[in-house]
CSV table of C-alpha atoms in Angstrom, one decimal:
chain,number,residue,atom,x,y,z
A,3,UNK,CA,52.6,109.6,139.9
A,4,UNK,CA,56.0,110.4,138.1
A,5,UNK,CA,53.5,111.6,134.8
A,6,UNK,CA,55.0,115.4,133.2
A,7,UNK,CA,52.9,118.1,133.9
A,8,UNK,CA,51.0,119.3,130.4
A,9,UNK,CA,51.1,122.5,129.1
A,10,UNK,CA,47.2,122.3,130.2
A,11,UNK,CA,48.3,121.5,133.6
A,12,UNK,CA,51.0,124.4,133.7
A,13,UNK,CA,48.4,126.8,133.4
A,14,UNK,CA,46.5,125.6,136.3
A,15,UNK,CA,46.7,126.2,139.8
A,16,UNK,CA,46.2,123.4,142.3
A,17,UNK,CA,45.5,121.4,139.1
A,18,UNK,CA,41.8,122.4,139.2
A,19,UNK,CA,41.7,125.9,138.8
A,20,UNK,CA,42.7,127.0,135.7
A,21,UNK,CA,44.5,130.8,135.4
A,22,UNK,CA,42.4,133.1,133.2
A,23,UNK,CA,44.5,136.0,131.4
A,24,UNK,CA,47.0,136.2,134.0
A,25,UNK,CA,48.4,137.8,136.9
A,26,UNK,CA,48.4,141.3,137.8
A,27,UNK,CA,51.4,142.9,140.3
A,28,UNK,CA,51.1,146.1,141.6
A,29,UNK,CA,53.2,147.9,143.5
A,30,UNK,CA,52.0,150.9,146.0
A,31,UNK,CA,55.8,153.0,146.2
A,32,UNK,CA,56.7,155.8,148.7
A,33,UNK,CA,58.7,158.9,147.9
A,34,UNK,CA,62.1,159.3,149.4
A,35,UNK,CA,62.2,162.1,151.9
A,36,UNK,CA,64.9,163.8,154.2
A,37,UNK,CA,65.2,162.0,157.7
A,38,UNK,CA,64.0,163.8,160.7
A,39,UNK,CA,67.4,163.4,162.8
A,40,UNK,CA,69.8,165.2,161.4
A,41,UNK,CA,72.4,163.7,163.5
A,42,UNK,CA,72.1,160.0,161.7
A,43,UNK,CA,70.7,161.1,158.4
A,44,UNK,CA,73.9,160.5,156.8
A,45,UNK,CA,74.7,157.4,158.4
A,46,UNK,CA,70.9,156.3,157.6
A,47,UNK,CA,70.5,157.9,153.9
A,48,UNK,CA,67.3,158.2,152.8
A,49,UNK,CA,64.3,157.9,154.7
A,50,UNK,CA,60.7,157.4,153.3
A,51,UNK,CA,57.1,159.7,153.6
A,52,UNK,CA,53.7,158.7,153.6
A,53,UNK,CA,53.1,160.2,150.0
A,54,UNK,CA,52.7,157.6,146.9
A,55,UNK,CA,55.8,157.7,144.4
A,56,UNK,CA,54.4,157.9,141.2
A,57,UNK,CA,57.7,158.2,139.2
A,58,UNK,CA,59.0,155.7,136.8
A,59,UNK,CA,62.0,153.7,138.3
A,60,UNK,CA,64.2,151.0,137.2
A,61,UNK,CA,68.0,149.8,136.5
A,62,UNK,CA,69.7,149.0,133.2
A,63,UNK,CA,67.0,149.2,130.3
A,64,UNK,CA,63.9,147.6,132.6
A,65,UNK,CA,61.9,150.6,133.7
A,66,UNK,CA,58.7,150.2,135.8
A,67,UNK,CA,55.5,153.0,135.4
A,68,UNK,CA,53.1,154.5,137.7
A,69,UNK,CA,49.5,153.5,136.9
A,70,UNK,CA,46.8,156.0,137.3
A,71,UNK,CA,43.8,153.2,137.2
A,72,UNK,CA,45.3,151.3,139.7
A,73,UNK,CA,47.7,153.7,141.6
A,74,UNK,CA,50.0,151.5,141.2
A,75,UNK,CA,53.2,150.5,139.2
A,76,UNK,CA,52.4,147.5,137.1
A,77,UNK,CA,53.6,144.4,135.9
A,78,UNK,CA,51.6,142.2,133.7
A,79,UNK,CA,52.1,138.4,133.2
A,80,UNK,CA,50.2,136.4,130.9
A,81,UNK,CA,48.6,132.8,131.3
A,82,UNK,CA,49.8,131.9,128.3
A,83,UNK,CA,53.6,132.9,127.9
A,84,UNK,CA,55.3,129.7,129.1
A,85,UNK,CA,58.3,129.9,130.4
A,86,UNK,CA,58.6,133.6,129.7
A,87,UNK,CA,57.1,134.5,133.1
A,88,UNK,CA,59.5,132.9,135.1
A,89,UNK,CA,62.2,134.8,133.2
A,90,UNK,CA,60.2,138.1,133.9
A,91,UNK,CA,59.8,136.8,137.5
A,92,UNK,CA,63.8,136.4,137.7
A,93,UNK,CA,64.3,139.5,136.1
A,94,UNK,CA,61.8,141.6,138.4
A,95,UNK,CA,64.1,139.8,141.5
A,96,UNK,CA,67.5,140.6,140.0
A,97,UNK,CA,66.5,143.9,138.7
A,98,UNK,CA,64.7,145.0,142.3
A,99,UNK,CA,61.6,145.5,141.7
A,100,UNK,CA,60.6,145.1,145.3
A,101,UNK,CA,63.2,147.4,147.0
A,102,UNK,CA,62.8,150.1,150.3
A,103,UNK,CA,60.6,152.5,148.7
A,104,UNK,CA,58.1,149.4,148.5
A,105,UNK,CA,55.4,149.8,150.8
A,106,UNK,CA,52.5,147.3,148.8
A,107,UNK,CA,52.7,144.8,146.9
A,108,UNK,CA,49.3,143.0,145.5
A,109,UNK,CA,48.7,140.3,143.1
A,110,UNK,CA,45.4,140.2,141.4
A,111,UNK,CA,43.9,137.3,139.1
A,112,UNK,CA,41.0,135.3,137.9
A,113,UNK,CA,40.3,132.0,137.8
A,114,UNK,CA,37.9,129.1,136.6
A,115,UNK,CA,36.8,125.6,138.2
A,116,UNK,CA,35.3,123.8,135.7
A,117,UNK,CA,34.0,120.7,138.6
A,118,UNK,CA,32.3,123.6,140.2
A,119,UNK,CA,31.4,126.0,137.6
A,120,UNK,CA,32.6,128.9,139.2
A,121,UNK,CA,34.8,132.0,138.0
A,122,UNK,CA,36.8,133.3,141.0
A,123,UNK,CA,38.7,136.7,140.9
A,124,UNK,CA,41.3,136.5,143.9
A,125,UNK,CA,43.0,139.2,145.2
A,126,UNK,CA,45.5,139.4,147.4
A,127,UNK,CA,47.2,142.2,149.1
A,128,UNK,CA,50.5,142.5,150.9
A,129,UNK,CA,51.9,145.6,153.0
A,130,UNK,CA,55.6,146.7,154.8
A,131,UNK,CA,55.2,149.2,157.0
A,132,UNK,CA,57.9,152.5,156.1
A,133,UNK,CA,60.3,150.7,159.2
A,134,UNK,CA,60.4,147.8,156.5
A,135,UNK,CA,58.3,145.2,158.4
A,136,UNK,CA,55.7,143.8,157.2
A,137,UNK,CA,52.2,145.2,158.5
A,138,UNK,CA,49.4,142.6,159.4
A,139,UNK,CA,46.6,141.8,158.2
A,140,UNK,CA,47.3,140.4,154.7
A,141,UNK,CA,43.6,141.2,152.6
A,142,UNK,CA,42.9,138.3,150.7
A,143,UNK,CA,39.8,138.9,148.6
A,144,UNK,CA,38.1,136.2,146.8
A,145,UNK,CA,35.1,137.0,144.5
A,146,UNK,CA,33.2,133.9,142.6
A,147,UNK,CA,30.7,133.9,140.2
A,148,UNK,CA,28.3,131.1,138.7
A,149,UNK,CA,28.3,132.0,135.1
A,150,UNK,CA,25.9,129.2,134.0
A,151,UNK,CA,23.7,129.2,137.1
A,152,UNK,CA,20.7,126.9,134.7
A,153,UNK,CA,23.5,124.4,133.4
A,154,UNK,CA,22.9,121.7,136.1
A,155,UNK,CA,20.1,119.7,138.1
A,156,UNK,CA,19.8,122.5,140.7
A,157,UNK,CA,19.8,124.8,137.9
A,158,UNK,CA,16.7,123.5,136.1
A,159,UNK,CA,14.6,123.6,139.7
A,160,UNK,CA,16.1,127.3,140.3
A,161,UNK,CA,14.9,128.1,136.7
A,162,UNK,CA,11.4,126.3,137.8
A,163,UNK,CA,10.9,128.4,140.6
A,164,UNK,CA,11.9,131.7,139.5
A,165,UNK,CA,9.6,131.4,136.5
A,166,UNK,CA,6.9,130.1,139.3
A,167,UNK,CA,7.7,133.3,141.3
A,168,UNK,CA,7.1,135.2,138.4
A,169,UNK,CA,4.2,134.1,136.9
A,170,UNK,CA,2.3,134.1,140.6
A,171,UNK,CA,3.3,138.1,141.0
A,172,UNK,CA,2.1,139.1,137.6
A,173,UNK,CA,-1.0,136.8,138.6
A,174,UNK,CA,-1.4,138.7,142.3
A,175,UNK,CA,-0.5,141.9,140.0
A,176,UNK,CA,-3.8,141.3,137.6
A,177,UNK,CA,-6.3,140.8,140.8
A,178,UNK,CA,-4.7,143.7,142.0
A,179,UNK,CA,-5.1,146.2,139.0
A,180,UNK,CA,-8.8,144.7,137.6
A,181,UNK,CA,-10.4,145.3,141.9
């Protein structure tokens, strides 16, 4: 419809759900080890192990650190930094935060749909094999909650019954206790 997006829209994704706090990288790293053929180890450099890297690493003043709550090294970017994401974005690529010793890479946020009422923390989980390919399947978790589960029609009947439920048990739990 040729209309600008608003700053309201920028913050949303597929224009209905809108981003809440903001988006979560992590980054699973594994440590550097010798190569098992001596013969090509020179040609190859440095191969990988199974072990998590939990070192700091980084180039020219951006340096990236190992979380112990998540296991992971961290970025954080907020919903509401405008245009100072996408220069951390370009940064992370030019700066190679995603590099060989990357074996994970998941991005984890939360978001709400005010048509539907629901909260939805999505999570979504990427992984490269130590060969560098990528290893299948993705895991793409998706969690919602209703937070105001009384706030519509359906609501006030679910409210109606439940107190219906309730008020029958502690009845059946009266005739029970007085015979």
């Amino acid at each position: 419809n040729d209309q600008q997006f608003s700053t309201t829209d920028a913050e949303s994704v597929l224009l209905m759900n809108k981003l809440v706090g903001g988006v979560l990288l992590l980054q699973q790293r594994a440590k550097p080890s010798t190569c098992r053929s001596l013969r090509y180890g020179a040609f190859y450099g440095t191969c990988l192990s199974s072990e998590i890297d939990n070192s700091t690493y980084g180039v020219q003043g951006m340096n990236w650190t190992f979380s112990e709550q998540y296991n992971a090294h961290t970025v954080f970017l907020p919903a509401f930094n405008g245009s100072g994401n996408l220069e951390v974005l370009k940064a992370l690529r030019d700066k190679r935060f995603i590099d060989k010793q990357t074996t994970g890479l998941t991005l984890k946020f939360a978001l709400y749909n005010q048509m539907l009422g629901l909260f939805a923390v999505v999570s979504l989980r990427i992984r490269w094999s130590l060969g560098g390919g990528l290893t299948l399947p993705h895991d793409l978790s998706v969690l919602c909650v209703n937070p105001e589960p009384y706030a519509r029609v359906e609501g006030k009947l679910l409210i109606f019954l439940e107190l219906l439920f309730v008020l029958l048990v502690g009845f059946d739990l009266g005739n029970i206790l007085t015979h």
